[in-house]
């Protein structure tokens, strides 16, 4: 009976804390979130923004433990409002190496003006905007 009560308590705490729920740009109300759907092959991701046609390398992201980004994992890029306002398109540079060596870049995806945030999916076909507001 004690084990059942303990298990129920742990399950309740997980539900209350929202553990495991990915935070998207919509949840934050700003920036860009990218949901990985690549079979867990990449360890290094860099956001590349385009401001009025000019390429602007931005945040680099790796998992703290050096592991690969798994399917369903969401990466949130904290793009500030001033930067986001000037962003006309974005792309990702991805690498199977944690240092970014041998990276390849996706084709840029155009972003409509006046958006506060965007959520994209990255898979073998490239980068696709799923939602933007």
PDB file of C-alpha atoms in Angstrom:
ATOM      1  CA  UNK A   1       0.000   0.000   0.000  1.00  0.00           C
ATOM      2  CA  UNK A   2       2.870   2.391   0.796  1.00  0.00           C
ATOM      3  CA  UNK A   3       4.410   1.732  -2.622  1.00  0.00           C
ATOM      4  CA  UNK A   4       1.105   2.508  -4.349  1.00  0.00           C
ATOM      5  CA  UNK A   5       0.759   5.762  -2.386  1.00  0.00           C
ATOM      6  CA  UNK A   6       4.364   6.727  -3.209  1.00  0.00           C
ATOM      7  CA  UNK A   7       3.860   6.007  -6.913  1.00  0.00           C
ATOM      8  CA  UNK A   8       0.639   8.050  -6.958  1.00  0.00           C
ATOM      9  CA  UNK A   9       2.400  10.957  -5.232  1.00  0.00           C
ATOM     10  CA  UNK A  10       5.258  10.944  -7.736  1.00  0.00           C
ATOM     11  CA  UNK A  11       2.839  10.770 -10.684  1.00  0.00           C
ATOM     12  CA  UNK A  12       0.886  13.731  -9.282  1.00  0.00           C
ATOM     13  CA  UNK A  13       4.055  15.801  -8.869  1.00  0.00           C
ATOM     14  CA  UNK A  14       5.090  15.096 -12.462  1.00  0.00           C
ATOM     15  CA  UNK A  15       1.675  16.151 -13.745  1.00  0.00           C
ATOM     16  CA  UNK A  16       1.615  19.296 -11.639  1.00  0.00           C
ATOM     17  CA  UNK A  17       5.130  20.385 -12.621  1.00  0.00           C
ATOM     18  CA  UNK A  18       4.527  19.792 -16.340  1.00  0.00           C
ATOM     19  CA  UNK A  19       7.767  17.819 -16.554  1.00  0.00           C
ATOM     20  CA  UNK A  20       8.626  16.782 -20.085  1.00  0.00           C
ATOM     21  CA  UNK A  21       6.380  19.308 -21.817  1.00  0.00           C
ATOM     22  CA  UNK A  22       8.456  21.110 -24.466  1.00  0.00           C
ATOM     23  CA  UNK A  23       8.270  24.892 -24.310  1.00  0.00           C
ATOM     24  CA  UNK A  24       7.655  26.405 -27.719  1.00  0.00           C
ATOM     25  CA  UNK A  25       7.961  30.008 -28.860  1.00  0.00           C
ATOM     26  CA  UNK A  26       4.162  30.235 -28.500  1.00  0.00           C
ATOM     27  CA  UNK A  27       4.529  29.297 -24.819  1.00  0.00           C
ATOM     28  CA  UNK A  28       7.228  31.966 -24.382  1.00  0.00           C
ATOM     29  CA  UNK A  29       5.375  34.505 -26.538  1.00  0.00           C
ATOM     30  CA  UNK A  30       8.543  35.335 -28.476  1.00  0.00           C
ATOM     31  CA  UNK A  31      11.476  33.984 -30.443  1.00  0.00           C
ATOM     32  CA  UNK A  32      11.749  30.848 -32.537  1.00  0.00           C
ATOM     33  CA  UNK A  33      11.229  27.246 -31.525  1.00  0.00           C
ATOM     34  CA  UNK A  34      12.329  24.315 -33.664  1.00  0.00           C
ATOM     35  CA  UNK A  35      11.023  20.796 -33.173  1.00  0.00           C
ATOM     36  CA  UNK A  36      13.614  18.222 -34.180  1.00  0.00           C
ATOM     37  CA  UNK A  37      12.403  15.304 -36.334  1.00  0.00           C
ATOM     38  CA  UNK A  38      15.683  13.983 -37.748  1.00  0.00           C
ATOM     39  CA  UNK A  39      16.159  10.603 -36.119  1.00  0.00           C
ATOM     40  CA  UNK A  40      18.560  11.893 -33.471  1.00  0.00           C
ATOM     41  CA  UNK A  41      21.561  12.440 -35.681  1.00  0.00           C
ATOM     42  CA  UNK A  42      22.514  16.051 -34.809  1.00  0.00           C
ATOM     43  CA  UNK A  43      24.446  17.295 -31.784  1.00  0.00           C
ATOM     44  CA  UNK A  44      25.031  20.940 -32.741  1.00  0.00           C
ATOM     45  CA  UNK A  45      22.460  23.427 -34.060  1.00  0.00           C
ATOM     46  CA  UNK A  46      23.039  27.063 -34.954  1.00  0.00           C
ATOM     47  CA  UNK A  47      20.342  29.577 -35.827  1.00  0.00           C
ATOM     48  CA  UNK A  48      21.111  31.763 -38.818  1.00  0.00           C
ATOM     49  CA  UNK A  49      18.902  34.808 -39.232  1.00  0.00           C
ATOM     50  CA  UNK A  50      18.623  36.980 -42.303  1.00  0.00           C
ATOM     51  CA  UNK A  51      18.117  40.678 -41.699  1.00  0.00           C
ATOM     52  CA  UNK A  52      17.115  42.447 -44.891  1.00  0.00           C
ATOM     53  CA  UNK A  53      18.900  39.773 -46.920  1.00  0.00           C
ATOM     54  CA  UNK A  54      22.105  39.792 -44.858  1.00  0.00           C
ATOM     55  CA  UNK A  55      23.175  36.565 -43.127  1.00  0.00           C
ATOM     56  CA  UNK A  56      23.516  36.977 -39.337  1.00  0.00           C
ATOM     57  CA  UNK A  57      24.827  33.923 -37.425  1.00  0.00           C
ATOM     58  CA  UNK A  58      23.028  33.702 -34.099  1.00  0.00           C
ATOM     59  CA  UNK A  59      22.768  31.255 -31.160  1.00  0.00           C
ATOM     60  CA  UNK A  60      24.582  27.900 -31.076  1.00  0.00           C
ATOM     61  CA  UNK A  61      22.865  25.093 -29.169  1.00  0.00           C
ATOM     62  CA  UNK A  62      24.119  21.743 -27.841  1.00  0.00           C
ATOM     63  CA  UNK A  63      22.688  19.476 -25.160  1.00  0.00           C
ATOM     64  CA  UNK A  64      24.483  19.905 -21.820  1.00  0.00           C
ATOM     65  CA  UNK A  65      25.437  16.225 -21.784  1.00  0.00           C
ATOM     66  CA  UNK A  66      26.615  16.270 -25.419  1.00  0.00           C
ATOM     67  CA  UNK A  67      23.833  13.943 -26.530  1.00  0.00           C
ATOM     68  CA  UNK A  68      22.021  14.105 -29.849  1.00  0.00           C
ATOM     69  CA  UNK A  69      18.779  16.039 -30.291  1.00  0.00           C
ATOM     70  CA  UNK A  70      16.029  13.422 -30.273  1.00  0.00           C
ATOM     71  CA  UNK A  71      12.804  13.423 -32.289  1.00  0.00           C
ATOM     72  CA  UNK A  72      10.250  15.650 -30.599  1.00  0.00           C
ATOM     73  CA  UNK A  73      12.881  17.679 -28.742  1.00  0.00           C
ATOM     74  CA  UNK A  74      12.180  21.404 -29.011  1.00  0.00           C
ATOM     75  CA  UNK A  75      14.928  24.011 -29.175  1.00  0.00           C
ATOM     76  CA  UNK A  76      13.897  27.567 -28.279  1.00  0.00           C
ATOM     77  CA  UNK A  77      15.959  30.445 -29.627  1.00  0.00           C
ATOM     78  CA  UNK A  78      15.547  33.598 -27.545  1.00  0.00           C
ATOM     79  CA  UNK A  79      15.423  36.106 -30.393  1.00  0.00           C
ATOM     80  CA  UNK A  80      14.854  39.563 -28.898  1.00  0.00           C
ATOM     81  CA  UNK A  81      11.989  41.727 -30.258  1.00  0.00           C
ATOM     82  CA  UNK A  82      14.329  44.175 -32.024  1.00  0.00           C
ATOM     83  CA  UNK A  83      16.216  41.337 -33.725  1.00  0.00           C
ATOM     84  CA  UNK A  84      13.004  39.498 -34.579  1.00  0.00           C
ATOM     85  CA  UNK A  85      11.475  42.621 -36.151  1.00  0.00           C
ATOM     86  CA  UNK A  86      14.410  42.848 -38.582  1.00  0.00           C
ATOM     87  CA  UNK A  87      14.450  39.094 -39.354  1.00  0.00           C
ATOM     88  CA  UNK A  88      13.179  38.373 -42.879  1.00  0.00           C
ATOM     89  CA  UNK A  89      14.160  34.676 -43.015  1.00  0.00           C
ATOM     90  CA  UNK A  90      15.994  32.056 -40.988  1.00  0.00           C
ATOM     91  CA  UNK A  91      17.909  28.824 -41.494  1.00  0.00           C
ATOM     92  CA  UNK A  92      19.685  26.244 -39.369  1.00  0.00           C
ATOM     93  CA  UNK A  93      23.251  25.035 -39.529  1.00  0.00           C
ATOM     94  CA  UNK A  94      23.385  21.472 -38.166  1.00  0.00           C
ATOM     95  CA  UNK A  95      26.227  19.107 -37.389  1.00  0.00           C
ATOM     96  CA  UNK A  96      26.562  15.545 -36.139  1.00  0.00           C
ATOM     97  CA  UNK A  97      29.648  16.734 -34.227  1.00  0.00           C
ATOM     98  CA  UNK A  98      29.128  18.669 -30.991  1.00  0.00           C
ATOM     99  CA  UNK A  99      31.612  21.351 -32.047  1.00  0.00           C
ATOM    100  CA  UNK A 100      29.786  22.203 -35.280  1.00  0.00           C
ATOM    101  CA  UNK A 101      32.515  20.744 -37.508  1.00  0.00           C
ATOM    102  CA  UNK A 102      31.236  19.642 -40.911  1.00  0.00           C
ATOM    103  CA  UNK A 103      27.963  21.539 -40.522  1.00  0.00           C
ATOM    104  CA  UNK A 104      25.439  21.850 -43.293  1.00  0.00           C
ATOM    105  CA  UNK A 105      22.914  24.647 -43.669  1.00  0.00           C
ATOM    106  CA  UNK A 106      19.230  24.344 -44.504  1.00  0.00           C
ATOM    107  CA  UNK A 107      17.642  26.524 -47.144  1.00  0.00           C
ATOM    108  CA  UNK A 108      16.424  29.803 -45.658  1.00  0.00           C
ATOM    109  CA  UNK A 109      12.733  29.963 -44.791  1.00  0.00           C
ATOM    110  CA  UNK A 110      11.070  33.343 -45.346  1.00  0.00           C
ATOM    111  CA  UNK A 111       9.237  34.928 -42.467  1.00  0.00           C
ATOM    112  CA  UNK A 112       6.315  37.307 -42.919  1.00  0.00           C
ATOM    113  CA  UNK A 113       6.764  40.675 -41.281  1.00  0.00           C
ATOM    114  CA  UNK A 114       5.062  41.615 -38.033  1.00  0.00           C
ATOM    115  CA  UNK A 115       5.409  38.249 -36.325  1.00  0.00           C
ATOM    116  CA  UNK A 116       6.211  38.015 -32.605  1.00  0.00           C
ATOM    117  CA  UNK A 117       7.247  34.347 -32.695  1.00  0.00           C
ATOM    118  CA  UNK A 118       7.426  31.283 -34.930  1.00  0.00           C
ATOM    119  CA  UNK A 119       7.484  27.519 -34.462  1.00  0.00           C
ATOM    120  CA  UNK A 120       9.197  25.362 -37.081  1.00  0.00           C
ATOM    121  CA  UNK A 121       9.864  21.669 -37.645  1.00  0.00           C
ATOM    122  CA  UNK A 122      13.238  20.422 -38.870  1.00  0.00           C
ATOM    123  CA  UNK A 123      13.329  17.045 -40.627  1.00  0.00           C
ATOM    124  CA  UNK A 124      15.131  15.366 -43.533  1.00  0.00           C
ATOM    125  CA  UNK A 125      13.209  17.595 -45.971  1.00  0.00           C
ATOM    126  CA  UNK A 126      14.505  20.759 -44.306  1.00  0.00           C
ATOM    127  CA  UNK A 127      12.929  23.464 -42.211  1.00  0.00           C
ATOM    128  CA  UNK A 128       9.191  24.282 -42.295  1.00  0.00           C
ATOM    129  CA  UNK A 129       7.283  26.958 -40.389  1.00  0.00           C
ATOM    130  CA  UNK A 130       4.351  25.273 -38.677  1.00  0.00           C
ATOM    131  CA  UNK A 131       2.944  28.279 -36.837  1.00  0.00           C
ATOM    132  CA  UNK A 132       3.707  31.985 -36.499  1.00  0.00           C
ATOM    133  CA  UNK A 133       1.951  34.900 -34.881  1.00  0.00           C
TER     134      UNK A 133
END
